[in-house]
């Protein structure tokens, strides 16, 4: 008889092996998905700490479970540091993902039958801004924010006209394809005339905002900022909501008990550490992301790629977007890049209708920046992409050059354990 335990061990070994292989792939590859990042060593250790086993429903100092005294310390600090970093009147660190944060915000601030405005997915809106997700689940009438394809931004004149006509209860700004700051101030002025609430989904650009780059949604007029914490903001997967003090109770109730029972305490500890990292190193990190994105865009453009928005300097964010229709389309190009260990994603562009065969590739430089790359590496990456996709050089030779480039960038920068091995204090 085969012992069940043996089969179980073999099965577990398969999981261990798959994760080892995954880590090996990412050690060698250039990760350029615009929604990802890497955490520092201290954060990784905290993610595997005992906090990952515990419950702490309720608020700091008022929990429904015993054993939370140190958890209170950790969460209290995370809230304080987030308020300081983003100059926010109120912060809730409990949402476990960006979508959960959007669910909480939209349920807190609207009623079924209300109208809201957001960008469509091809224009850059996140799926949770669409009728398939939160607005649909809440029974909202959804109107698209007018978009200027050449400028790759909200068409503010049309938007103000549409707001006066549609009179939305809520306007949801922010995007997943996000090259330039949104015109929050002008939208705030029009929102005041019609009594609308302005929510800004900062998920993609929170790390830039932390470093005082891109834009400052709370000062420019947003009532609420929702955001995941693991894209340009280089923390563990999770989310936050920042808001005006007057909205504290509505937002907090919508988060707990509305949409989160137990928040992920190990992620809160990791978030707290990342907030300190950004308080100290955020300005340099955000500036380098912007410099890297511009360098990559310029080098790709000079290499013959159709990079969007050359007339306005390509990008102000961490993203660079290329139209690859002439190279076989987004799906084929993303797969070829992956074969050569350059990890990207196909992306719909504003004129696309088919999500499976989009025209674009979206590139993000935030993770490469966090591992210490600068403008010269961006120029090298553009050259690798040109050799692979335009000159038709073999996948095998490009992959070797990708691995060689990446071998020099294995540490997480802009953190207190920059380059040094940090000993895990929780074992031994
Ligand atoms: N879908 C993710 C992105 O890549 O933008 C965000 O959740």
PDB file of N, CA and C in Angstrom, residues 21-33 36-38 44 340-343 364-374 376-378 380-381 384 397-413:
ATOM      1  N   UNK A  21      11.527  27.199  -8.986  1.00  0.00           N
ATOM      2  CA  UNK A  21      11.694  27.517 -10.413  1.00  0.00           C
ATOM      3  C   UNK A  21      11.218  28.941 -10.708  1.00  0.00           C
ATOM      4  N   UNK A  22      10.097  29.300 -10.082  1.00  0.00           N
ATOM      5  CA  UNK A  22       9.569  30.661 -10.259  1.00  0.00           C
ATOM      6  C   UNK A  22      10.611  31.679  -9.798  1.00  0.00           C
ATOM      7  N   UNK A  23      11.186  31.424  -8.610  1.00  0.00           N
ATOM      8  CA  UNK A  23      12.168  32.384  -8.075  1.00  0.00           C
ATOM      9  C   UNK A  23      13.390  32.472  -8.985  1.00  0.00           C
ATOM     10  N   UNK A  24      13.783  31.338  -9.511  1.00  0.00           N
ATOM     11  CA  UNK A  24      14.938  31.313 -10.418  1.00  0.00           C
ATOM     12  C   UNK A  24      14.631  32.139 -11.683  1.00  0.00           C
ATOM     13  N   UNK A  25      13.402  31.955 -12.201  1.00  0.00           N
ATOM     14  CA  UNK A  25      12.995  32.738 -13.378  1.00  0.00           C
ATOM     15  C   UNK A  25      13.119  34.226 -13.084  1.00  0.00           C
ATOM     16  N   UNK A  26      12.568  34.650 -11.930  1.00  0.00           N
ATOM     17  CA  UNK A  26      12.576  36.088 -11.627  1.00  0.00           C
ATOM     18  C   UNK A  26      13.955  36.614 -11.236  1.00  0.00           C
ATOM     19  N   UNK A  27      14.835  35.712 -10.741  1.00  0.00           N
ATOM     20  CA  UNK A  27      16.224  36.141 -10.492  1.00  0.00           C
ATOM     21  C   UNK A  27      16.906  36.512 -11.812  1.00  0.00           C
ATOM     22  N   UNK A  28      16.507  35.821 -12.861  1.00  0.00           N
ATOM     23  CA  UNK A  28      17.178  36.002 -14.161  1.00  0.00           C
ATOM     24  C   UNK A  28      16.467  36.970 -15.101  1.00  0.00           C
ATOM     25  N   UNK A  29      15.185  37.222 -14.834  1.00  0.00           N
ATOM     26  CA  UNK A  29      14.360  37.967 -15.799  1.00  0.00           C
ATOM     27  C   UNK A  29      14.335  39.458 -15.486  1.00  0.00           C
ATOM     28  N   UNK A  30      13.794  40.211 -16.442  1.00  0.00           N
ATOM     29  CA  UNK A  30      13.547  41.642 -16.244  1.00  0.00           C
ATOM     30  C   UNK A  30      12.043  41.815 -16.027  1.00  0.00           C
ATOM     31  N   UNK A  31      11.590  41.966 -14.771  1.00  0.00           N
ATOM     32  CA  UNK A  31      10.155  42.079 -14.521  1.00  0.00           C
ATOM     33  C   UNK A  31       9.684  43.505 -14.830  1.00  0.00           C
ATOM     34  N   UNK A  32       8.829  43.641 -15.821  1.00  0.00           N
ATOM     35  CA  UNK A  32       8.390  44.983 -16.242  1.00  0.00           C
ATOM     36  C   UNK A  32       6.864  45.099 -16.283  1.00  0.00           C
ATOM     37  N   UNK A  33       6.186  44.286 -15.480  1.00  0.00           N
ATOM     38  CA  UNK A  33       4.739  44.440 -15.321  1.00  0.00           C
ATOM     39  C   UNK A  33       4.532  45.677 -14.441  1.00  0.00           C
ATOM     40  N   UNK A  36       3.552  45.577 -10.418  1.00  0.00           N
ATOM     41  CA  UNK A  36       4.260  44.725  -9.456  1.00  0.00           C
ATOM     42  C   UNK A  36       5.475  45.452  -8.881  1.00  0.00           C
ATOM     43  N   UNK A  37       6.017  44.852  -7.807  1.00  0.00           N
ATOM     44  CA  UNK A  37       7.259  45.377  -7.252  1.00  0.00           C
ATOM     45  C   UNK A  37       7.862  44.332  -6.330  1.00  0.00           C
ATOM     46  N   UNK A  38       8.978  44.653  -5.700  1.00  0.00           N
ATOM     47  CA  UNK A  38       9.572  43.740  -4.717  1.00  0.00           C
ATOM     48  C   UNK A  38       9.717  44.460  -3.381  1.00  0.00           C
ATOM     49  N   UNK A  44       9.887  40.968   3.853  1.00  0.00           N
ATOM     50  CA  UNK A  44       9.701  39.537   3.543  1.00  0.00           C
ATOM     51  C   UNK A  44       9.684  38.708   4.815  1.00  0.00           C
ATOM     52  N   UNK A 340      12.288  35.573 -24.018  1.00  0.00           N
ATOM     53  CA  UNK A 340      13.637  36.117 -23.803  1.00  0.00           C
ATOM     54  C   UNK A 340      13.793  36.658 -22.375  1.00  0.00           C
ATOM     55  N   UNK A 341      12.865  36.288 -21.488  1.00  0.00           N
ATOM     56  CA  UNK A 341      12.924  36.664 -20.067  1.00  0.00           C
ATOM     57  C   UNK A 341      12.672  38.158 -19.821  1.00  0.00           C
ATOM     58  N   UNK A 342      11.958  38.810 -20.728  1.00  0.00           N
ATOM     59  CA  UNK A 342      11.515  40.190 -20.465  1.00  0.00           C
ATOM     60  C   UNK A 342      10.013  40.082 -20.219  1.00  0.00           C
ATOM     61  N   UNK A 343       9.599  40.306 -18.952  1.00  0.00           N
ATOM     62  CA  UNK A 343       8.224  40.003 -18.559  1.00  0.00           C
ATOM     63  C   UNK A 343       7.381  41.277 -18.621  1.00  0.00           C
ATOM     64  N   UNK A 364       6.528  48.767 -17.249  1.00  0.00           N
ATOM     65  CA  UNK A 364       6.705  49.523 -16.000  1.00  0.00           C
ATOM     66  C   UNK A 364       8.139  49.396 -15.535  1.00  0.00           C
ATOM     67  N   UNK A 365       8.708  50.515 -15.064  1.00  0.00           N
ATOM     68  CA  UNK A 365      10.131  50.492 -14.665  1.00  0.00           C
ATOM     69  C   UNK A 365      10.317  50.518 -13.146  1.00  0.00           C
ATOM     70  N   UNK A 366       9.217  50.485 -12.382  1.00  0.00           N
ATOM     71  CA  UNK A 366       9.330  50.665 -10.925  1.00  0.00           C
ATOM     72  C   UNK A 366      10.131  49.560 -10.242  1.00  0.00           C
ATOM     73  N   UNK A 367       9.926  48.309 -10.653  1.00  0.00           N
ATOM     74  CA  UNK A 367      10.644  47.209  -9.984  1.00  0.00           C
ATOM     75  C   UNK A 367      12.128  47.233 -10.353  1.00  0.00           C
ATOM     76  N   UNK A 368      12.415  47.496 -11.615  1.00  0.00           N
ATOM     77  CA  UNK A 368      13.820  47.578 -12.029  1.00  0.00           C
ATOM     78  C   UNK A 368      14.510  48.729 -11.294  1.00  0.00           C
ATOM     79  N   UNK A 369      13.759  49.817 -11.087  1.00  0.00           N
ATOM     80  CA  UNK A 369      14.326  50.950 -10.354  1.00  0.00           C
ATOM     81  C   UNK A 369      14.620  50.535  -8.913  1.00  0.00           C
ATOM     82  N   UNK A 370      13.698  49.794  -8.324  1.00  0.00           N
ATOM     83  CA  UNK A 370      13.921  49.403  -6.917  1.00  0.00           C
ATOM     84  C   UNK A 370      15.106  48.454  -6.777  1.00  0.00           C
ATOM     85  N   UNK A 371      15.420  47.749  -7.841  1.00  0.00           N
ATOM     86  CA  UNK A 371      16.597  46.878  -7.748  1.00  0.00           C
ATOM     87  C   UNK A 371      17.855  47.602  -8.229  1.00  0.00           C
ATOM     88  N   UNK A 372      17.777  48.921  -8.366  1.00  0.00           N
ATOM     89  CA  UNK A 372      18.982  49.718  -8.554  1.00  0.00           C
ATOM     90  C   UNK A 372      19.305  50.129  -9.980  1.00  0.00           C
ATOM     91  N   UNK A 373      18.432  49.824 -10.933  1.00  0.00           N
ATOM     92  CA  UNK A 373      18.749  50.198 -12.314  1.00  0.00           C
ATOM     93  C   UNK A 373      18.532  51.696 -12.547  1.00  0.00           C
ATOM     94  N   UNK A 374      19.340  52.233 -13.469  1.00  0.00           N
ATOM     95  CA  UNK A 374      19.237  53.647 -13.829  1.00  0.00           C
ATOM     96  C   UNK A 374      19.079  53.804 -15.336  1.00  0.00           C
ATOM     97  N   UNK A 376      21.139  54.169 -17.813  1.00  0.00           N
ATOM     98  CA  UNK A 376      21.946  53.404 -18.774  1.00  0.00           C
ATOM     99  C   UNK A 376      21.382  51.995 -18.963  1.00  0.00           C
ATOM    100  N   UNK A 377      20.835  51.417 -17.896  1.00  0.00           N
ATOM    101  CA  UNK A 377      20.220  50.083 -18.042  1.00  0.00           C
ATOM    102  C   UNK A 377      18.944  50.173 -18.887  1.00  0.00           C
ATOM    103  N   UNK A 378      18.235  51.302 -18.790  1.00  0.00           N
ATOM    104  CA  UNK A 378      17.015  51.446 -19.605  1.00  0.00           C
ATOM    105  C   UNK A 378      17.380  51.458 -21.092  1.00  0.00           C
ATOM    106  N   UNK A 380      19.953  50.049 -22.383  1.00  0.00           N
ATOM    107  CA  UNK A 380      20.341  48.666 -22.724  1.00  0.00           C
ATOM    108  C   UNK A 380      19.100  47.789 -22.972  1.00  0.00           C
ATOM    109  N   UNK A 381      18.070  47.987 -22.145  1.00  0.00           N
ATOM    110  CA  UNK A 381      16.838  47.185 -22.312  1.00  0.00           C
ATOM    111  C   UNK A 381      16.164  47.528 -23.647  1.00  0.00           C
ATOM    112  N   UNK A 384      17.972  45.665 -26.258  1.00  0.00           N
ATOM    113  CA  UNK A 384      17.613  44.236 -26.270  1.00  0.00           C
ATOM    114  C   UNK A 384      16.274  44.035 -26.978  1.00  0.00           C
ATOM    115  N   UNK A 397      19.963  34.215 -27.758  1.00  0.00           N
ATOM    116  CA  UNK A 397      21.058  35.156 -27.485  1.00  0.00           C
ATOM    117  C   UNK A 397      20.562  36.345 -26.666  1.00  0.00           C
ATOM    118  N   UNK A 398      19.312  36.786 -26.927  1.00  0.00           N
ATOM    119  CA  UNK A 398      18.790  37.910 -26.123  1.00  0.00           C
ATOM    120  C   UNK A 398      18.631  37.457 -24.672  1.00  0.00           C
ATOM    121  N   UNK A 399      18.136  36.241 -24.496  1.00  0.00           N
ATOM    122  CA  UNK A 399      17.935  35.739 -23.131  1.00  0.00           C
ATOM    123  C   UNK A 399      19.254  35.717 -22.353  1.00  0.00           C
ATOM    124  N   UNK A 400      20.318  35.309 -22.995  1.00  0.00           N
ATOM    125  CA  UNK A 400      21.621  35.294 -22.312  1.00  0.00           C
ATOM    126  C   UNK A 400      22.021  36.700 -21.885  1.00  0.00           C
ATOM    127  N   UNK A 401      21.769  37.676 -22.766  1.00  0.00           N
ATOM    128  CA  UNK A 401      22.135  39.064 -22.428  1.00  0.00           C
ATOM    129  C   UNK A 401      21.235  39.623 -21.323  1.00  0.00           C
ATOM    130  N   UNK A 402      19.959  39.213 -21.336  1.00  0.00           N
ATOM    131  CA  UNK A 402      19.045  39.633 -20.258  1.00  0.00           C
ATOM    132  C   UNK A 402      19.562  39.082 -18.922  1.00  0.00           C
ATOM    133  N   UNK A 403      19.936  37.811 -18.905  1.00  0.00           N
ATOM    134  CA  UNK A 403      20.403  37.188 -17.662  1.00  0.00           C
ATOM    135  C   UNK A 403      21.678  37.872 -17.161  1.00  0.00           C
ATOM    136  N   UNK A 404      22.545  38.188 -18.107  1.00  0.00           N
ATOM    137  CA  UNK A 404      23.799  38.828 -17.712  1.00  0.00           C
ATOM    138  C   UNK A 404      23.530  40.226 -17.125  1.00  0.00           C
ATOM    139  N   UNK A 405      22.642  40.981 -17.759  1.00  0.00           N
ATOM    140  CA  UNK A 405      22.297  42.314 -17.224  1.00  0.00           C
ATOM    141  C   UNK A 405      21.689  42.165 -15.823  1.00  0.00           C
ATOM    142  N   UNK A 406      20.755  41.227 -15.688  1.00  0.00           N
ATOM    143  CA  UNK A 406      20.034  41.102 -14.412  1.00  0.00           C
ATOM    144  C   UNK A 406      20.942  40.614 -13.282  1.00  0.00           C
ATOM    145  N   UNK A 407      21.991  39.887 -13.617  1.00  0.00           N
ATOM    146  CA  UNK A 407      22.846  39.330 -12.560  1.00  0.00           C
ATOM    147  C   UNK A 407      23.459  40.423 -11.685  1.00  0.00           C
ATOM    148  N   UNK A 408      23.563  41.629 -12.218  1.00  0.00           N
ATOM    149  CA  UNK A 408      24.152  42.740 -11.453  1.00  0.00           C
ATOM    150  C   UNK A 408      23.132  43.435 -10.554  1.00  0.00           C
ATOM    151  N   UNK A 409      21.867  43.048 -10.657  1.00  0.00           N
ATOM    152  CA  UNK A 409      20.818  43.784  -9.938  1.00  0.00           C
ATOM    153  C   UNK A 409      19.943  42.815  -9.139  1.00  0.00           C
ATOM    154  N   UNK A 410      20.499  42.338  -8.035  1.00  0.00           N
ATOM    155  CA  UNK A 410      19.799  41.320  -7.248  1.00  0.00           C
ATOM    156  C   UNK A 410      19.361  41.838  -5.881  1.00  0.00           C
ATOM    157  N   UNK A 411      19.699  43.079  -5.551  1.00  0.00           N
ATOM    158  CA  UNK A 411      19.338  43.605  -4.227  1.00  0.00           C
ATOM    159  C   UNK A 411      18.235  44.648  -4.316  1.00  0.00           C
ATOM    160  N   UNK A 412      17.500  44.771  -3.220  1.00  0.00           N
ATOM    161  CA  UNK A 412      16.449  45.790  -3.149  1.00  0.00           C
ATOM    162  C   UNK A 412      17.063  47.084  -2.612  1.00  0.00           C
ATOM    163  N   UNK A 413      16.875  48.176  -3.339  1.00  0.00           N
ATOM    164  CA  UNK A 413      17.408  49.477  -2.934  1.00  0.00           C
ATOM    165  C   UNK A 413      16.293  50.330  -2.309  1.00  0.00           C
TER     166      UNK A 413
END
